[in-house]
Tab-separated table of C-alpha atoms and ligand atoms in Angstrom:
chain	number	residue	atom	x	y	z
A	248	UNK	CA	14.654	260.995	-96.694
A	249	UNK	CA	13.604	264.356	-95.940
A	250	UNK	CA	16.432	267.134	-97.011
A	251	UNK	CA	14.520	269.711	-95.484
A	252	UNK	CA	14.086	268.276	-92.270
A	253	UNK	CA	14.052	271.168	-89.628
A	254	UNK	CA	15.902	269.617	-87.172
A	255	UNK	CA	17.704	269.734	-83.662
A	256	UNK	CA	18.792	266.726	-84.124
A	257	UNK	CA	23.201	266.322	-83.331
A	258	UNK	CA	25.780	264.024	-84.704
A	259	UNK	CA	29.074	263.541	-83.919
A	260	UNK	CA	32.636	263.052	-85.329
A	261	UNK	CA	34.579	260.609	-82.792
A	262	UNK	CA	37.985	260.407	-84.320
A	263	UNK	CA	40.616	257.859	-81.949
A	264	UNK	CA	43.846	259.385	-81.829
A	265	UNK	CA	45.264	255.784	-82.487
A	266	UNK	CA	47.152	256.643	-85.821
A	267	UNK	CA	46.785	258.669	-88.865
A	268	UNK	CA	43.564	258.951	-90.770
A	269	UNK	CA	42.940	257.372	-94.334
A	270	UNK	CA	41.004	257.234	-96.909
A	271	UNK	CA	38.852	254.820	-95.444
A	272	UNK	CA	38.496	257.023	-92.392
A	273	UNK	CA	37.622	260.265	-93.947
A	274	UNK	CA	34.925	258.448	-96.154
A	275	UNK	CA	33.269	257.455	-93.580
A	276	UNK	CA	33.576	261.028	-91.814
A	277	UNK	CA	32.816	262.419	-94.647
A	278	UNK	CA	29.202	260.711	-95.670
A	279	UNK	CA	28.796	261.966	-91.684
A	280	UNK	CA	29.280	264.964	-92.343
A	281	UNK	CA	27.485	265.300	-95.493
A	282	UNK	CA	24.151	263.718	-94.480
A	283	UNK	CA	24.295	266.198	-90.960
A	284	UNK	CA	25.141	269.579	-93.557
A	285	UNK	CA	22.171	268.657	-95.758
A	286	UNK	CA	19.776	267.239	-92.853
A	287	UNK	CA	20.855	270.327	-90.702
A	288	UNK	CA	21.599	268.292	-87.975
A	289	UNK	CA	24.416	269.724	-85.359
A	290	UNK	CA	27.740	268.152	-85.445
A	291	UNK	CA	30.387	267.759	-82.320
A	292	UNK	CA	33.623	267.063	-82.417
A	293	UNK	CA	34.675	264.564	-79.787
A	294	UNK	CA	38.662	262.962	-80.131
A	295	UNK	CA	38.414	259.454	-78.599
A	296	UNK	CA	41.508	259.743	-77.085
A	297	UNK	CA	41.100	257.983	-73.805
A	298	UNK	CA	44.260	256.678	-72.249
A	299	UNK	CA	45.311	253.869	-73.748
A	300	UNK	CA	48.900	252.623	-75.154
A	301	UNK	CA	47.706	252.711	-78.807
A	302	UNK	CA	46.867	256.650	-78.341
A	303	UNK	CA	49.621	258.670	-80.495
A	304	UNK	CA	50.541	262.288	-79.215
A	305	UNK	CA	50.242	263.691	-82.603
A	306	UNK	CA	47.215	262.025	-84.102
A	307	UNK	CA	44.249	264.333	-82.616
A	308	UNK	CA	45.859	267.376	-84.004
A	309	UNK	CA	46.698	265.352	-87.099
A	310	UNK	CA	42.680	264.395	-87.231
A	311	UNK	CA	41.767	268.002	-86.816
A	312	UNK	CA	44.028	269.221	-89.087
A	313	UNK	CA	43.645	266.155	-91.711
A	314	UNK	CA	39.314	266.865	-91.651
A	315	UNK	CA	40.109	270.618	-91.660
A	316	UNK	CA	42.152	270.211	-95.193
A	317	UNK	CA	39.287	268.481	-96.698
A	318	UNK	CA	36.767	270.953	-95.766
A	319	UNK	CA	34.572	269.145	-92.937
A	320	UNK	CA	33.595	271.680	-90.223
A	321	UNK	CA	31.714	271.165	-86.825
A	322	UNK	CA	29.960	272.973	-84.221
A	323	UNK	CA	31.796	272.465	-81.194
A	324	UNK	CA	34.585	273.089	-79.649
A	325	UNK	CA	36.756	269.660	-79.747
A	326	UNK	CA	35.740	267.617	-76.592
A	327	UNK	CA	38.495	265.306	-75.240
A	328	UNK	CA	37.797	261.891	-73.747
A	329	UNK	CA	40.657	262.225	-71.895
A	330	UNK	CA	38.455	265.150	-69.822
A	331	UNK	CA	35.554	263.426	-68.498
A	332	UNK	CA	37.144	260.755	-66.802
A	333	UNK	CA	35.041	261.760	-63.890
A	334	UNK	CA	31.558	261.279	-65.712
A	335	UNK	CA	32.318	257.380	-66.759
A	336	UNK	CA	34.068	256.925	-62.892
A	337	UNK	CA	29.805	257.999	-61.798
A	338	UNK	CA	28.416	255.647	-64.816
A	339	UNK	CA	30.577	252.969	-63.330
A	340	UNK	CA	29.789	253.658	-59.777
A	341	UNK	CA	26.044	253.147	-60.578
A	342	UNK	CA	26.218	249.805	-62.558
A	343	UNK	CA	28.397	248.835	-59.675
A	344	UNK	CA	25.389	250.243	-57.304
A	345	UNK	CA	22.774	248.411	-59.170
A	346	UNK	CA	24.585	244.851	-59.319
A	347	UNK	CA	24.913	245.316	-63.209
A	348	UNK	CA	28.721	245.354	-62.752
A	349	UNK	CA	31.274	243.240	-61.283
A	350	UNK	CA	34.898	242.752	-60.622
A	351	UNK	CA	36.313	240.201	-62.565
A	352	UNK	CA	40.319	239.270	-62.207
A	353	UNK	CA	40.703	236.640	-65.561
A	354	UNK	CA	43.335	237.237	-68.064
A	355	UNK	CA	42.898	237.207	-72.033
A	356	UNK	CA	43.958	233.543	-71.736
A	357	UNK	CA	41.948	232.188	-69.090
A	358	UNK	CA	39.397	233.691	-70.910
A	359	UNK	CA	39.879	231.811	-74.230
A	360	UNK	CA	40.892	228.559	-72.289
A	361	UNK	CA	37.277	228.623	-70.660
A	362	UNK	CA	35.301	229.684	-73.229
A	363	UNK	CA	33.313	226.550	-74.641
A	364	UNK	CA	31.919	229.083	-77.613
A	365	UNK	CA	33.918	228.839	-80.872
A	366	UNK	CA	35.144	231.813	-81.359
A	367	UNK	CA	33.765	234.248	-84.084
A	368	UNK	CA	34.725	235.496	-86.853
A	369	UNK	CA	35.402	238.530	-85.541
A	370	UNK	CA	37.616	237.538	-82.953
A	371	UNK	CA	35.570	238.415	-80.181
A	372	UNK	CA	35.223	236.162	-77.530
A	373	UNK	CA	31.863	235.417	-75.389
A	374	UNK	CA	33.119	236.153	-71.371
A	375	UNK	CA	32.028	232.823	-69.487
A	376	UNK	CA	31.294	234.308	-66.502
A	377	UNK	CA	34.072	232.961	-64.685
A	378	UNK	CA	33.609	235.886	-61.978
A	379	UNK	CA	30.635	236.453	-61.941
A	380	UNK	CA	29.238	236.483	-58.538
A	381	UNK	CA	32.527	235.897	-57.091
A	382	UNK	CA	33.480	238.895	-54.705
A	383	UNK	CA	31.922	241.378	-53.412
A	384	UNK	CA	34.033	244.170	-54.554
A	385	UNK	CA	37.278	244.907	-56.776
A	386	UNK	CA	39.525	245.517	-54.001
A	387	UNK	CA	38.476	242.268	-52.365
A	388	UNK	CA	38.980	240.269	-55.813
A	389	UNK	CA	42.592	241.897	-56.149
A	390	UNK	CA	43.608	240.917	-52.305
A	391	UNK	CA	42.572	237.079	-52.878
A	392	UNK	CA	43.845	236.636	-56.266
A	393	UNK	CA	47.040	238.918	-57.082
A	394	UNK	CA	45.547	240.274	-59.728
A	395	UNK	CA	44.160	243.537	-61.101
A	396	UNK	CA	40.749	243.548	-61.349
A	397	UNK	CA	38.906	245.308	-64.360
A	398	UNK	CA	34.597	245.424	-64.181
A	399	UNK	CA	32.050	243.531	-66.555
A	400	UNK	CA	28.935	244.608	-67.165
A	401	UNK	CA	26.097	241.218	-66.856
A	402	UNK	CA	24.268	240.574	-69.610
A	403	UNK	CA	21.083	237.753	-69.450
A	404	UNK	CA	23.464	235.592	-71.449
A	405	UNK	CA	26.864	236.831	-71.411
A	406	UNK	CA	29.112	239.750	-70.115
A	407	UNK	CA	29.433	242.405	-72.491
A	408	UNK	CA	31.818	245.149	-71.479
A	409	UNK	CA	34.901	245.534	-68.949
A	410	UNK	CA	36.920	248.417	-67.816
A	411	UNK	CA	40.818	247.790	-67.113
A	412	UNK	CA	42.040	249.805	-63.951
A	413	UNK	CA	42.332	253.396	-64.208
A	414	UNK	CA	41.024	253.866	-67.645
A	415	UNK	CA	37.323	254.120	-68.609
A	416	UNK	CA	36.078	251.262	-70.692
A	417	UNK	CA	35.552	252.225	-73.968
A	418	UNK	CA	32.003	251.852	-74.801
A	419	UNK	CA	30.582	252.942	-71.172
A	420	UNK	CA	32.643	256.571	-72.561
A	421	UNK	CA	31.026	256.509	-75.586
A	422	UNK	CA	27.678	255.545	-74.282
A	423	UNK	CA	28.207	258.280	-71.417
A	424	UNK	CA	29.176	261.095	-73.780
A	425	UNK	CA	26.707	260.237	-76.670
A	426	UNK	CA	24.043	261.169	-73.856
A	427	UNK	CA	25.697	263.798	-71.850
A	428	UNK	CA	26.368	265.305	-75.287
A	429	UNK	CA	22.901	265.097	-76.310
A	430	UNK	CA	23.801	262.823	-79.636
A	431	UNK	CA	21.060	261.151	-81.066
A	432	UNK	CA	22.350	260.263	-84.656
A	433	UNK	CA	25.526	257.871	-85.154
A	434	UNK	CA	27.293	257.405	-88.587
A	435	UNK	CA	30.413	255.838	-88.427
A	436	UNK	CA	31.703	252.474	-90.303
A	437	UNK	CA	29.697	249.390	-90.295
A	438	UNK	CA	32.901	247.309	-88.401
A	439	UNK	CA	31.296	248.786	-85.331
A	440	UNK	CA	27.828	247.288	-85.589
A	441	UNK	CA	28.796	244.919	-83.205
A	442	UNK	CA	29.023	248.094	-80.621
A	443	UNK	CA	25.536	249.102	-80.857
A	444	UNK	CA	24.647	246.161	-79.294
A	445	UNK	CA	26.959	246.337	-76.261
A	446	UNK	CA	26.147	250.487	-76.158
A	447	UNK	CA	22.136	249.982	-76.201
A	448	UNK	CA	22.519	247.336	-73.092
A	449	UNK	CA	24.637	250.148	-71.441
A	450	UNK	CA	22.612	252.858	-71.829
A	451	UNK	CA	19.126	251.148	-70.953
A	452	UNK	CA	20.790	249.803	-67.688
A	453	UNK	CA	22.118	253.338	-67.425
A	454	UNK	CA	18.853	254.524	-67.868
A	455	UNK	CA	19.965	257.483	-70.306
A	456	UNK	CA	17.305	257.906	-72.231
A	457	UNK	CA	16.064	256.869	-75.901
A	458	UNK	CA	18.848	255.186	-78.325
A	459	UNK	CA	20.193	257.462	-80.710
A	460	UNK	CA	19.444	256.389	-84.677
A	461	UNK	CA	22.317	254.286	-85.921
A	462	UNK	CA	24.030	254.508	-89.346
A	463	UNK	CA	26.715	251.687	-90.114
A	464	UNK	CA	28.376	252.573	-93.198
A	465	UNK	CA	30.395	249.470	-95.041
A	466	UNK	CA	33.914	250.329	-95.259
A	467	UNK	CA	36.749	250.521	-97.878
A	468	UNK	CA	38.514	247.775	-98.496
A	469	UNK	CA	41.930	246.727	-100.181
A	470	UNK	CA	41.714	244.898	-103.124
A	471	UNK	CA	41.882	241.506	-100.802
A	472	UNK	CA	38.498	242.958	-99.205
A	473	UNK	CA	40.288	243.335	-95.888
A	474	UNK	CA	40.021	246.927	-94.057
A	475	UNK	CA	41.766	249.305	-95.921
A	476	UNK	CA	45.322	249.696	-93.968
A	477	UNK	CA	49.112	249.684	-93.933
A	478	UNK	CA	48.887	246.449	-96.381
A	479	UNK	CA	47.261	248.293	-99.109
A	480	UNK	CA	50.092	251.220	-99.340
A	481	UNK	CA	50.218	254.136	-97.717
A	482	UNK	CA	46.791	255.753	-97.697
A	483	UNK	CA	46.548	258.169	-95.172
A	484	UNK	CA	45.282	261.886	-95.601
A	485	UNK	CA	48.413	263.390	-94.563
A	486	UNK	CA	50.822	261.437	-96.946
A	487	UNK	CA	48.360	262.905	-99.843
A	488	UNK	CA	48.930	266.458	-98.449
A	489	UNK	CA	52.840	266.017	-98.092
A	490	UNK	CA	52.693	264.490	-101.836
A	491	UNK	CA	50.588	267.727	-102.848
A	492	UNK	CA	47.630	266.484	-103.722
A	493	UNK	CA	44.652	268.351	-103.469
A	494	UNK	CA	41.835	267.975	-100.809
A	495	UNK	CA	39.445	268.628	-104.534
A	496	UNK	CA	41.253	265.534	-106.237
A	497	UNK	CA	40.977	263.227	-102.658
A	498	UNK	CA	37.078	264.382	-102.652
A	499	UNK	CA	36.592	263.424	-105.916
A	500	UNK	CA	37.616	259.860	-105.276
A	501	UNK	CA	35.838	260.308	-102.232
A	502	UNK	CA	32.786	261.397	-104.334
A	503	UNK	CA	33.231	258.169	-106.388
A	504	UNK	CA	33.513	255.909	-103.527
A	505	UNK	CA	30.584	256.907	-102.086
A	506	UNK	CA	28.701	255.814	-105.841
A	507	UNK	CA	28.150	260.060	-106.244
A	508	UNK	CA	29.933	259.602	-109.683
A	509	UNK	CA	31.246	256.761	-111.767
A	510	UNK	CA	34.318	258.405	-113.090
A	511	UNK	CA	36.933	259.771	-111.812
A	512	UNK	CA	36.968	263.536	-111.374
A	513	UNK	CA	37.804	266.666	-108.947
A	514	UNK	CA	35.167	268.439	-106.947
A	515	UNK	CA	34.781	270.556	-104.310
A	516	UNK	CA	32.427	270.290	-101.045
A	517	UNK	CA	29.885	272.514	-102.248
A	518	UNK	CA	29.362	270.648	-105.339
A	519	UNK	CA	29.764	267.483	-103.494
A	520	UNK	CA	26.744	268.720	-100.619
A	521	UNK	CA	25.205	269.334	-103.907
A	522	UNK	CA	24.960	266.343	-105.542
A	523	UNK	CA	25.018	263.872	-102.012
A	524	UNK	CA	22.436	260.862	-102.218
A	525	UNK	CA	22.357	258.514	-99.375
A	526	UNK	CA	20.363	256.448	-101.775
A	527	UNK	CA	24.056	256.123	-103.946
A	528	UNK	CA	25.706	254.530	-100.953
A	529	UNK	CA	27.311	251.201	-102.013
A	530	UNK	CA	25.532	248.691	-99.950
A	531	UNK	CA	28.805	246.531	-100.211
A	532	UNK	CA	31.976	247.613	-99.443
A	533	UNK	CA	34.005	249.556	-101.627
A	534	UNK	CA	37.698	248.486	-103.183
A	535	UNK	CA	40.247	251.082	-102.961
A	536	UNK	CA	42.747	249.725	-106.015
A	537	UNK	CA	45.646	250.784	-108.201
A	538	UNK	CA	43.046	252.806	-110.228
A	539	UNK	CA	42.462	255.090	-107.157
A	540	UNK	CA	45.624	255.369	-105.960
A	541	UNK	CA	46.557	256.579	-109.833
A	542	UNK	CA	44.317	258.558	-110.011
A	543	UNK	CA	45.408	260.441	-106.583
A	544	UNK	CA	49.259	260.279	-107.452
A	545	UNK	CA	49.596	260.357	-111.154
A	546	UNK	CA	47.421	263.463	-111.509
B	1222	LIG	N1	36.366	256.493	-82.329
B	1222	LIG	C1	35.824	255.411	-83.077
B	1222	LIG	C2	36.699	255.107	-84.263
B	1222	LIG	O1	37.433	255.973	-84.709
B	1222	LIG	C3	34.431	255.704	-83.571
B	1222	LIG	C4	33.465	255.594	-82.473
B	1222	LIG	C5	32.023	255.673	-82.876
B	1222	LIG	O2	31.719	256.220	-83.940
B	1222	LIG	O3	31.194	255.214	-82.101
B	1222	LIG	O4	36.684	253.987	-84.724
């Protein structure tokens, strides 16, 4: 690691709008942010708020206002997903040009009824190809079947990606903007490794360039080691700022969590740009427990 680095190099913040952030969340923003500040990398804002039911009209300015509190600043103005609905439609339109994409009409169930792979731990299941090579173009697969048709991308093995009608698949907009945005460093939590892969197929068929450098931070977990959510109380940012805690006491934990110190203590952002070592990092993830929470509440 080189602090010094002179560097153009950008990063971005890619909050979804999906519900309030928590601890977990701003960790993992936060070790983002930190490494950019000290590696003088440029940071963008970008809210991942493309239309989708699980999109919450208060949560971007929520986000904003949540990383705000804590002291994490960016470059940019915010960009929207919700904007650029016109540069995936092109990205789309030329994996449909090249053959790389193709209309597929199967439900989540006949999906998991065809599937002969066990499914993974992770709950994703391997498309089988069931449409692959069937029609010759969306509207034609929606007039013989009834159905909507959404687009998968081929993969040598297996389909990776789809896009549902009239909303931009998620990881053709990320690939998309991460270029168009000129991002070519991405931090963000380590349950969206399995992204990369889908996002570096994209982008070489796309023919966008280099990959960016990818960071996969392991996450916070509940006690249970599940994802830090609901189940483990109520954790988010902006219960902690209704309560009156202080964005110095939630840093300090954060400073904690991210194996900076190994008690429990308040600090500010200089002091925690001062003392940041990507070397510190817990490798495994990290258990948010009574202990934090006391130390947050009880103060
Ligand atoms: N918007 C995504 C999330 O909040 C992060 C996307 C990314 O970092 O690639 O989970």
């Amino acid at each position: 690691m080189n602090d010094s680095e002179l560097s153009t190099r950008t990063t971005r913040l890619a909050p979804s709008p999906t519900g309030a952030l928590h601890l977990g969340n701003a960790r993992t923003f936060l070790v983002n942010y930190l490494l950019a500040r000290r590696r003088n990398w440029r940071i963008l804002m970008r809210m991942e708020d493309l239309d989708s039911p699980r999109v919450k009209p208060w949560a971007a300015q929520q986000a904003i206002d949540d990383l705000q509190w804590l002291g994490i600043t960016w470059d940019t103005t915010v960009a929207r997903q919700s904007d650029r609905g016109a540069a995936y439609r092109d990205a789309l339109d030329e994996l449909v040009r090249s053959g790389d994409a193709y209309p597929c009409v199967c439900s989540r169930k006949d999906i998991q009824q065809a599937s002969a792979a066990p499914h993974r731990d992770d709950h994703i299941t391997a498309y089988p190809g069931l449409c692959r090579g069937k029609y010759e173009s969306a509207s034609q697969a929606e007039e013989l079947t009834g159905r909507p048709a959404a687009w998968r991308v081929r993969v040598d093995t297996k389909p990776v990606v789809f896009r549902n009608e009239g909303m931009a698949g998620y990881q053709l907009a990320v690939v998309v903007d991460d270029a168009q945005q000129g991002v070519d460093v991405i931090v963000r939590g380590d349950d969206l490794l399995d992204s990369a892969a889908r996002q570096i197929h994209l982008r070489r068929l796309l023919k966008l360039g280099p990959e960016p450098e990818y960071w996969h931070v392991p996450l916070v977990t509940g006690p249970d080691g599940r994802r830090l959510a609901k189940r483990h109380g109520d954790t988010r940012l902006s219960h902690y700022r209704q309560m009156g805690v202080s964005p110095r006491r939630i840093l300090g934990l954060l400073a904690f969590m991210c194996g900076l110190s190994d008690q429990f203590g308040e600090m500010d952002m200089p002091e925690l740009m001062e003392i940041f070592d990507l070397s510190k990092l817990p490798a495994n993830p990290v258990i948010f427990d009574d202990a934090c929470e006391s130390f947050l509440t009880d103060g």
